[in-house]
Short mmCIF file of C-alpha atoms in Angstrom, two decimals:
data_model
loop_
_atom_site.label_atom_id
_atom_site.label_comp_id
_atom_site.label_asym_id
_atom_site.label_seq_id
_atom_site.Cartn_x
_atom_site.Cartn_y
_atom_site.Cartn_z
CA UNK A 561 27.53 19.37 4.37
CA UNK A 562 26.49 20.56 8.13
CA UNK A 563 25.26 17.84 9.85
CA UNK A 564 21.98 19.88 11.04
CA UNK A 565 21.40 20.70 7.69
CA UNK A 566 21.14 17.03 6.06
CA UNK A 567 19.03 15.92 9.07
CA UNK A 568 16.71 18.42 7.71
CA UNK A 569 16.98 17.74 4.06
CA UNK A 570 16.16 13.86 5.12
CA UNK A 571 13.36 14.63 7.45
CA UNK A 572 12.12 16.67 4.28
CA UNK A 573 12.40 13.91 2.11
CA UNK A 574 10.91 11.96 4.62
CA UNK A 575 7.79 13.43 5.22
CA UNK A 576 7.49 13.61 1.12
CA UNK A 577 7.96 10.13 1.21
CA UNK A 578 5.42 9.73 3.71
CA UNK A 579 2.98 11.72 1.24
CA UNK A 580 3.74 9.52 -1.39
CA UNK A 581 3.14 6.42 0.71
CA UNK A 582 -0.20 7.74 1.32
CA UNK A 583 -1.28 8.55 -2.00
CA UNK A 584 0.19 5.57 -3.59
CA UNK A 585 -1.58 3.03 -1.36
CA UNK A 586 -4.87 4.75 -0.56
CA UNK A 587 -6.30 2.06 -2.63
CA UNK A 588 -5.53 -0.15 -0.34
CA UNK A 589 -8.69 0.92 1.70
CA UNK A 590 -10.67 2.88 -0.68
CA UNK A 591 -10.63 1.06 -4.31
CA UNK A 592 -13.22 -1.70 -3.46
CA UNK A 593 -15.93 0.72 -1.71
CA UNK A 594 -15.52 3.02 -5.16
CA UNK A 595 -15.91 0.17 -7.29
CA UNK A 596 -18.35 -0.71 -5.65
CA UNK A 597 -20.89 2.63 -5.26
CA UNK A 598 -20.42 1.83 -1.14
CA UNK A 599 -18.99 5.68 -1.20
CA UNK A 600 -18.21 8.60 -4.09
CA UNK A 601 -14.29 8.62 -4.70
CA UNK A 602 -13.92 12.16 -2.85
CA UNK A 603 -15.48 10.64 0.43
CA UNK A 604 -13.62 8.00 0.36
CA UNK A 605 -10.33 9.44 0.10
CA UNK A 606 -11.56 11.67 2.59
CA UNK A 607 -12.59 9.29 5.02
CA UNK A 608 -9.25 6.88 4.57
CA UNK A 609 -7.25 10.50 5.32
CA UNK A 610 -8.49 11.36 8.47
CA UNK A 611 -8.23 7.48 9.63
CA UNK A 612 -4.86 7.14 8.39
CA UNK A 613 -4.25 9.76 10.54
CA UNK A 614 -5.75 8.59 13.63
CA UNK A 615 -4.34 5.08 12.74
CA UNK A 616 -0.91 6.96 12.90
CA UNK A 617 -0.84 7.63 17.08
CA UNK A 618 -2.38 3.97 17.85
CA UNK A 619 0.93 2.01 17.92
CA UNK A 620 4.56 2.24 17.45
CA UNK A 621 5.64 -1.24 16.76
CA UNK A 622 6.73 -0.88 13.19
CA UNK A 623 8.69 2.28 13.51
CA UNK A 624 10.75 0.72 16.11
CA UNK A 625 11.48 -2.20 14.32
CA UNK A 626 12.50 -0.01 11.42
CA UNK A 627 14.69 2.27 13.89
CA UNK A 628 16.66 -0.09 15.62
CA UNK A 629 15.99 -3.50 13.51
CA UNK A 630 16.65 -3.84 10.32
CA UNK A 631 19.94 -1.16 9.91
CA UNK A 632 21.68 -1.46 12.76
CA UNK A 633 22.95 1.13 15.10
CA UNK A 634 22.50 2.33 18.43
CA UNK A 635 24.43 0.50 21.03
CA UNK A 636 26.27 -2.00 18.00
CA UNK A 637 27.23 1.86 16.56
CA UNK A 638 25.86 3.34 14.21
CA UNK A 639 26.70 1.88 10.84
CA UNK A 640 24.31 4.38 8.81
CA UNK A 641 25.06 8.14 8.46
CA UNK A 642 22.09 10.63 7.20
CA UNK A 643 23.60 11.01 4.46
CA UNK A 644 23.02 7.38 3.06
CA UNK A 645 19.71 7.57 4.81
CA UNK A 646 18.62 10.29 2.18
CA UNK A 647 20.05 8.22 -0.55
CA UNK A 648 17.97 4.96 0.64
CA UNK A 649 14.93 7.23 0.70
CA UNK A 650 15.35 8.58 -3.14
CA UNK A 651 15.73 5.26 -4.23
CA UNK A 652 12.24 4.34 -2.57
CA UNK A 653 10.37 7.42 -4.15
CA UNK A 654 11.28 7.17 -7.31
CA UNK A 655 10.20 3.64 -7.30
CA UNK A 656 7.20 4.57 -5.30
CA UNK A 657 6.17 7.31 -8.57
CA UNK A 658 7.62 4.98 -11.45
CA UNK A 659 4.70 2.49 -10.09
CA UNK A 660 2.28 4.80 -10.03
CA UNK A 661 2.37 5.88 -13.42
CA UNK A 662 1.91 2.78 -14.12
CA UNK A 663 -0.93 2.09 -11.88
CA UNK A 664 1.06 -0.38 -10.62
CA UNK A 665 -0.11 -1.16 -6.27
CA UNK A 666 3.29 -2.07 -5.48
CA UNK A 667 4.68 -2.02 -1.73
CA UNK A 668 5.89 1.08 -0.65
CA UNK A 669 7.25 -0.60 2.55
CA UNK A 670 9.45 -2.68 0.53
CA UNK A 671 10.73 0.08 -1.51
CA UNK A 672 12.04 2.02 1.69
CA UNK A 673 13.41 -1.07 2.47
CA UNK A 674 15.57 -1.80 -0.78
CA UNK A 675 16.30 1.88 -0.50
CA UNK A 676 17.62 1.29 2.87
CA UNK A 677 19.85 -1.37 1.98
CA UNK A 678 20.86 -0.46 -1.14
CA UNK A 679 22.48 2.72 0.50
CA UNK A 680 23.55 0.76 3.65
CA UNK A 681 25.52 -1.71 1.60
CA UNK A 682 26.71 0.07 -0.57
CA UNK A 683 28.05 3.18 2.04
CA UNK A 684 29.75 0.36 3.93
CA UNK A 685 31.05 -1.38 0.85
CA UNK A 686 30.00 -4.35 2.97
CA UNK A 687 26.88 -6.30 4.53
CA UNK A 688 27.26 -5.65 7.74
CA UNK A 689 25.09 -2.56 8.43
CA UNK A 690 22.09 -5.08 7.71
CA UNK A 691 20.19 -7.24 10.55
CA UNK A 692 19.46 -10.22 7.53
CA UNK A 693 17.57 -11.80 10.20
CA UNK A 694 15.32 -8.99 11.11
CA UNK A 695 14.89 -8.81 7.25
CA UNK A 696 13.52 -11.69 6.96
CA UNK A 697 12.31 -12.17 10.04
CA UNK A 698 9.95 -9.45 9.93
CA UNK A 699 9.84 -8.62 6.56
CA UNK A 700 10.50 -11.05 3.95
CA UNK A 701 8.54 -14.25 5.39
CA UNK A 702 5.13 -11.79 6.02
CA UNK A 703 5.68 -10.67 2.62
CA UNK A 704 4.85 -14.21 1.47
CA UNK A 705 2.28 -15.05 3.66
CA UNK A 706 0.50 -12.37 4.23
CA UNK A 707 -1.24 -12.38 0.52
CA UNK A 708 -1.93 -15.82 0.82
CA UNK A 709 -3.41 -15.84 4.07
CA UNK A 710 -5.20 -12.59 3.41
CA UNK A 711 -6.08 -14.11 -0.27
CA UNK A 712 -7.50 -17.43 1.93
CA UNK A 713 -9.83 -15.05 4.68
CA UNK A 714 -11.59 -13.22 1.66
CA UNK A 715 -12.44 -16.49 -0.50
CA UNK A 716 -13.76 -18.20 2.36
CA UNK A 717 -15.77 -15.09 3.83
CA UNK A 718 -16.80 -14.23 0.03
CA UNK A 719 -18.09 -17.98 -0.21
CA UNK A 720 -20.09 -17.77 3.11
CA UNK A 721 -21.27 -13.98 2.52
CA UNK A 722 -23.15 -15.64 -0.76
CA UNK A 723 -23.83 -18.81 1.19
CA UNK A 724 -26.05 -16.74 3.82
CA UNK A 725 -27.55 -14.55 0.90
CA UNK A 726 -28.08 -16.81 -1.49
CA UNK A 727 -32.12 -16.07 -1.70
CA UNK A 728 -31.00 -12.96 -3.45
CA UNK A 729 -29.48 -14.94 -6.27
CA UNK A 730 -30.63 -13.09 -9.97
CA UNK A 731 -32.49 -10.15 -8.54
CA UNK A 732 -30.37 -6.90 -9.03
CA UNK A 733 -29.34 -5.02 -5.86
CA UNK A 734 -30.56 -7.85 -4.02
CA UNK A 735 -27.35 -8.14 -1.66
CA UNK A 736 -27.03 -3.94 -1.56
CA UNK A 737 -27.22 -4.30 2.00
CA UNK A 738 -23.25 -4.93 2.16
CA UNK A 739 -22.51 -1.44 0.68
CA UNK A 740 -23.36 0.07 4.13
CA UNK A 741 -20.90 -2.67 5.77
CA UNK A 742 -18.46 -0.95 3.49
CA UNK A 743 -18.33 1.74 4.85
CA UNK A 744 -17.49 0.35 8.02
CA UNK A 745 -14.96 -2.61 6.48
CA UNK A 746 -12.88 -0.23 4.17
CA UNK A 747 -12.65 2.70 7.41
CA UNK A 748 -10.87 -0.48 9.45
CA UNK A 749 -8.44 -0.90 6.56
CA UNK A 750 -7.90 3.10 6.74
CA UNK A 751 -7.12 2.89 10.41
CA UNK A 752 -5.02 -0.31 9.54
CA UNK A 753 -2.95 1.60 7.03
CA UNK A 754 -2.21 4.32 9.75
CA UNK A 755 -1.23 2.12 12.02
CA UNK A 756 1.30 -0.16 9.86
CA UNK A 757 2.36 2.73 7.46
CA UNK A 758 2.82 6.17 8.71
CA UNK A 759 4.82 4.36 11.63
CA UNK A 760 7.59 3.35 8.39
CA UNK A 761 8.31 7.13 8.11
CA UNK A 762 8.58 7.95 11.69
CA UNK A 763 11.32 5.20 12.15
CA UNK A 764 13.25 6.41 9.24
CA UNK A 765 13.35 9.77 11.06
CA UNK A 766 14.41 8.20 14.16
CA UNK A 767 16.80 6.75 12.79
CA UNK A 768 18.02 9.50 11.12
CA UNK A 769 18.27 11.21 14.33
CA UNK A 770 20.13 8.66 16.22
CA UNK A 771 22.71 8.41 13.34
CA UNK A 772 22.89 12.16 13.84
CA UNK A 773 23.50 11.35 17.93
CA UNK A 774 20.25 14.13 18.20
CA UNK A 775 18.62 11.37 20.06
CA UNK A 776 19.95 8.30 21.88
CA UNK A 777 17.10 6.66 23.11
CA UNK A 778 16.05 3.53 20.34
CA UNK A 779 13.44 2.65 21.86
CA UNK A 780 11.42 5.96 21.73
CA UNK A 781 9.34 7.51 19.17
CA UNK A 782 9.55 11.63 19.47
CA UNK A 783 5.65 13.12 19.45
CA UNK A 784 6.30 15.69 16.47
CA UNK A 785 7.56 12.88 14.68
CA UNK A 786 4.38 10.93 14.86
CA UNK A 787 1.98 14.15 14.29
CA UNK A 788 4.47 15.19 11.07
CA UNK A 789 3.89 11.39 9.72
CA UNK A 790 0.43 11.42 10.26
CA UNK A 791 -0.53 14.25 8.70
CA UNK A 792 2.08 13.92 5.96
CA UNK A 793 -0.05 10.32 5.09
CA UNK A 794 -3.23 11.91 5.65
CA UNK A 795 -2.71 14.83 2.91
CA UNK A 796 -0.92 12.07 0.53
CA UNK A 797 -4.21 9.91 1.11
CA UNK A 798 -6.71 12.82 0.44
CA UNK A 799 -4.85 13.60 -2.71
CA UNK A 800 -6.18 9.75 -3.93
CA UNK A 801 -3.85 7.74 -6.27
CA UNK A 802 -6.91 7.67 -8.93
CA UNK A 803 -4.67 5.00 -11.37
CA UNK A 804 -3.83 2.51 -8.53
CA UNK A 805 -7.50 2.86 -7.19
CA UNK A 806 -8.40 2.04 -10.78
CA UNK A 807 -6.48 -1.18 -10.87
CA UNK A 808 -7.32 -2.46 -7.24
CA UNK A 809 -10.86 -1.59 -7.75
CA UNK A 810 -11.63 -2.02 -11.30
CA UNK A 811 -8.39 -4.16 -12.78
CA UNK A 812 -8.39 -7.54 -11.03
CA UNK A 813 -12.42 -8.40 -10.92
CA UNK A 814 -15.44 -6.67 -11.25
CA UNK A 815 -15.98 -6.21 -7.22
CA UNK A 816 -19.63 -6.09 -5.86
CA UNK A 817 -20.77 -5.24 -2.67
CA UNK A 818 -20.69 -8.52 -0.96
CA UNK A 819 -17.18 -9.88 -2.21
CA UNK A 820 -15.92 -5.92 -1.27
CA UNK A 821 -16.89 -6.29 2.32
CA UNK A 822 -15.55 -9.75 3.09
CA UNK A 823 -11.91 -8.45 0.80
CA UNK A 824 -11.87 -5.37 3.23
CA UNK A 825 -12.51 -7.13 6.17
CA UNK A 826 -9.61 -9.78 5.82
CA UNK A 827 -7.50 -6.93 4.86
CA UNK A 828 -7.97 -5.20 8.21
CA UNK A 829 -7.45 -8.46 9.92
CA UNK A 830 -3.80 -8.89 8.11
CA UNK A 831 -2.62 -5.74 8.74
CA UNK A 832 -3.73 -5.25 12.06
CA UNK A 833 -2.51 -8.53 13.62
CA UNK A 834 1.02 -8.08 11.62
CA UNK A 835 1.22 -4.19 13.41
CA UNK A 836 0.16 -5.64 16.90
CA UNK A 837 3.49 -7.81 15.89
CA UNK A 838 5.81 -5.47 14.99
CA UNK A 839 5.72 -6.92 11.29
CA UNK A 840 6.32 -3.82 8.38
CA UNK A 841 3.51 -5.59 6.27
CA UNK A 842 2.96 -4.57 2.64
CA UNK A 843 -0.61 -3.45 3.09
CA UNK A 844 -0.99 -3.32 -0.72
CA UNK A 845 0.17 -7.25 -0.92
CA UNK A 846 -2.41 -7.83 1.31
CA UNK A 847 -4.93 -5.82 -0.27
CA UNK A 848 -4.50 -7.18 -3.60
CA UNK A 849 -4.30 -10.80 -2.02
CA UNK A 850 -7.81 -9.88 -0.40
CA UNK A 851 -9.44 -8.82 -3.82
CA UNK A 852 -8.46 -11.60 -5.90
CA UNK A 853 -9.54 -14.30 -2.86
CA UNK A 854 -12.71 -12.40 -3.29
CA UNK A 855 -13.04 -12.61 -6.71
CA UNK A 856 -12.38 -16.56 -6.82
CA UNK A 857 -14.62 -16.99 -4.08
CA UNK A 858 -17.88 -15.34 -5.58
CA UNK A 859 -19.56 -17.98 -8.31
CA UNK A 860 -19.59 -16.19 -12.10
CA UNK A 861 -16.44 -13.75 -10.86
CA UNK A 862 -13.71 -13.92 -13.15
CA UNK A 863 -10.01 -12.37 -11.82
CA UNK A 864 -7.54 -10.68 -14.24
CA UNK A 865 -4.75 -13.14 -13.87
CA UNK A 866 -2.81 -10.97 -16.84
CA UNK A 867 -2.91 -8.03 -14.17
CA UNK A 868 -2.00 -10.13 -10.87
CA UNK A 869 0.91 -11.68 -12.67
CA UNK A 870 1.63 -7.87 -13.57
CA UNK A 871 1.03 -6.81 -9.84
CA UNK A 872 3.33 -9.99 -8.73
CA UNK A 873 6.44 -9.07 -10.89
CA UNK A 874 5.59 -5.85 -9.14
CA UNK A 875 6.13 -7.43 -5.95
CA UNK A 876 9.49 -9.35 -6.62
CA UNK A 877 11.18 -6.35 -8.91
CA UNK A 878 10.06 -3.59 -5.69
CA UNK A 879 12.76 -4.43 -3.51
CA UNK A 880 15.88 -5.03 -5.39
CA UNK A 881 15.28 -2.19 -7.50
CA UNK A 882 14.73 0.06 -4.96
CA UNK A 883 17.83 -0.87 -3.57
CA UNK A 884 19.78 -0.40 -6.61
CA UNK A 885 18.32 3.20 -6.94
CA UNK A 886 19.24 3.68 -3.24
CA UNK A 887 22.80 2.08 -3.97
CA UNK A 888 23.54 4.41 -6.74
CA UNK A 889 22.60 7.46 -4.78
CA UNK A 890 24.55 6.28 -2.16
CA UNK A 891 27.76 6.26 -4.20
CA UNK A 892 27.27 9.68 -5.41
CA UNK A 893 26.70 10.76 -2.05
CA UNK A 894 30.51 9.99 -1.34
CA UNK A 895 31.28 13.33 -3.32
CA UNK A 896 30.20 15.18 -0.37
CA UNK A 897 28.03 18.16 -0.40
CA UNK A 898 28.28 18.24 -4.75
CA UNK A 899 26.89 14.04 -4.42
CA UNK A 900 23.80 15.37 -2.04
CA UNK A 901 22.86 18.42 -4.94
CA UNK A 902 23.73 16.00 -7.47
CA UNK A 903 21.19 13.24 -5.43
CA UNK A 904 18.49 16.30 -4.88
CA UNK A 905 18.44 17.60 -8.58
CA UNK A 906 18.43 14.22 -10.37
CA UNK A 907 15.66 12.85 -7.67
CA UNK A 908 13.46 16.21 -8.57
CA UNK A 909 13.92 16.05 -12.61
CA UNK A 910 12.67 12.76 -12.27
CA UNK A 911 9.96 12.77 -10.10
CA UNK A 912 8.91 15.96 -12.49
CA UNK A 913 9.47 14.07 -15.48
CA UNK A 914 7.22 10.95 -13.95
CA UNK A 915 4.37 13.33 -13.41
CA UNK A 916 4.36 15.45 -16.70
CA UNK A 917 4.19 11.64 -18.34
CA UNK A 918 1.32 10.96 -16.72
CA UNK A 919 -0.65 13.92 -17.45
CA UNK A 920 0.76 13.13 -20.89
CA UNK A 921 -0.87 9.70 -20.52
CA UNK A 922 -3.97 10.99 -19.50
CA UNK A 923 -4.81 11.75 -16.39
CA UNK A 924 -6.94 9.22 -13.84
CA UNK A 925 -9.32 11.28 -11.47
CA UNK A 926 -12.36 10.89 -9.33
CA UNK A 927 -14.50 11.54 -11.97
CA UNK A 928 -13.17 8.20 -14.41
CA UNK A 929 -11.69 5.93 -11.99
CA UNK A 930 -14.84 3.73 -12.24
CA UNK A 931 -15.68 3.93 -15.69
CA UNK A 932 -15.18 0.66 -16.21
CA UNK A 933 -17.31 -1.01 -13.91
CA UNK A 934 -20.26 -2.45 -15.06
CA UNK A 935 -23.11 -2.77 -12.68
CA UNK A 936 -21.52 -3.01 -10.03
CA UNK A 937 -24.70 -3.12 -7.66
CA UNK A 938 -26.16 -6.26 -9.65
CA UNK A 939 -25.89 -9.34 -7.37
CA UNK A 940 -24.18 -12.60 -9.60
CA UNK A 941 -26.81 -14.10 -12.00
CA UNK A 942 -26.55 -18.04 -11.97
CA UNK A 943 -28.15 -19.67 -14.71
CA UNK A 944 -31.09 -21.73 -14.43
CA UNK A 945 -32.26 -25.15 -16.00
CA UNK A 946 -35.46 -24.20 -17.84
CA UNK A 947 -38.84 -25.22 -16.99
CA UNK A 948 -39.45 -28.59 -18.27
CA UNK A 949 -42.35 -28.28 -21.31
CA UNK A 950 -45.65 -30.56 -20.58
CA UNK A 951 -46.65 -32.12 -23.43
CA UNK A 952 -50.22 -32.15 -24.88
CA UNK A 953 -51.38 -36.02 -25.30
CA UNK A 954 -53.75 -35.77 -28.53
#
């Protein structure tokens, strides 16, 4: 196939991927706040889209760790071709829609990165094309501490946020205060999610491009790239991911106000120390470590641990599976121009098929996604010792 034209087709699949990223994790920033009340589901996708998108010019840390870490190229040579680029990137979006359907808030960072490697490994029949060090170095270890530490932030700022209220105790509404800091908590995570995802995309292109020898410079992120990746997230965002919202928001613990605020605000921490980095954080890890530190840290909370051990299989199966998608495009790829239509018509049947099953399913939208929340506004009732009875002497 012409070279021009499969630098295209990847920058196509790209930028889908990109979309996909967006709508897949919006509930990263926005599932709290709509569990919550803070903001109506259409605002708040609307809000997270235009602050992914701002998020997306603030740094290019992550992209260049993804362009000229983890596969390696450049001045090594390049050990990745376009071609196996596009197969890494089917493997990641059919994992990234497979999880959706399920409602599943996987990491879409890790499943470009099993895509990645899959394809890499497999294109080279050998290791080689892959910087383990980088890997885990920048990926792997923040993968497991991140959650944890994120998890940690929101239990102890939950714990203090009811500490400081705690007059409010058993009167409804009485801590309603925090749905306006919200607002302010879940647009940080927004910008967060710019500035940590869309940058994944734009160093998949670059490296596509300096496999292609377009551009030689690895340490340089091309303008159009950036604006294509930010807007690419921003539409995916806007679209919402109503089913993973529903999980995040609604599936691990009945949020309220207080607990959302503190789970938002150590989520924008994470993320935005890990980009100022150069780490490729899972902002969904850190999300979901965020909301279930904030659901042990408020008293009468109970978390889902049925559904975090789901989301935590999740987590473990994202990566290798992705790769082994990648690595099986990859080999088909070897046809030549027959293994990229081959790759492009399987990749579309199934994304096709993934979305007719969940309309099948029934379909999540901002007008359910909440349904199950109970009172959300109600502060936590704590049970009182009863007034002690005087008794009558005769």
């Amino acid at each position: 196939m012409d070279l021009t034209l499969i630098v295209v087709l990847v920058i196509v699949l790209a930028l889908f991927f990109d979309f996909t990223n967006g709508f897949h994790d919006t509930a990263n920033a926005m599932a709290t706040p709509i569990a919550t009340g803070a903001m109506k589901p259409k605002v708040a996708v609307g809000l997270a889209a235009i602050l992914n998108l701002v998020g997306a010019f603030l740094s290019t840390a992550v992209a260049l760790t993804i362009s000229g870490g983890i596969i390696k190229e450049g001045s090594e040579g390049v050990l990745i071709t376009p071609e196996l680029i596009f197969a890494g990137l089917i493997g990641a979006i059919v994992w990234n829609m497979a999880t959706w359907l399920f409602g599943l808030p996987s990491s879409s960072s890790h499943a470009l990165f099993g895509g990645l490697i899959g394809a890499a490994v497999v294109g080279a029949w050998s290791l080689e094309p892959v910087d383990w060090i980088v890997l885990l170095d920048k990926v792997i270890i923040p993968a497991l501490l991140a959650p944890v530490i994120a998890g940690l932030v929101a239990y102890t700022a939950t714990k203090l946020a009811y500490l400081i209220t705690r007059r409010y105790d058993s009167r409804p509404d009485g801590r309603d205060g925090f749905r306006y800091g919200q607002i302010f908590s879940s647009s940080l995570v927004a910008l967060a999610h710019g500035t940590n995802d869309a940058q994944k995309t734009m160093g998949i292109i670059t490296l596509t491009l300096i496999a292609a020898g377009i551009q030689t410079d690895t340490g340089v992120i091309e303008p159009w790239v950036i604006i294509a990746c930010g807007l690419a997230i921003a539409l995916g965002t806007y679209m919402g991911g109503w089913r993973i919202i529903k999980t995040l928001g609604t599936g691990l613990t009945d949020v309220k106000p207080a607990q959302g605020f503190a789970a938002e605000t150590s989520t924008a921490t994470t993320i935005l120390a890990s980009t100022n980095l150069g780490f490729a954080l899972s902002t969904t890890q850190v999300a979901s470590g965020s909301v279930i530190g904030s659901g042990l840290g408020r008293r009468g909370s109970t978390v889902r641990w049925a559904t975090a051990g789901r989301i935590g299989i999740g987590w473990v199966l994202t990566l290798p599976s992705a790769a082994v998608v990648g690595g099986i495009a990859a080999a088909i790829t070897k046809l030549g121009t027959i293994g990229i239509l081959i790759d492009t018509v399987v990749g579309v049947v199934v994304i096709v098929g993934i979305f007719w099953q969940s309309r099948r399913n029934g379909a999540v939208t901002s007008s359910n996604v909440t349904s199950e929340v109970a009172a959300s506004g109600e502060a936590v009732r704590i049970k009182r010792n009863p007034k002690p009875i005087k008794k009558v002497s005769l």
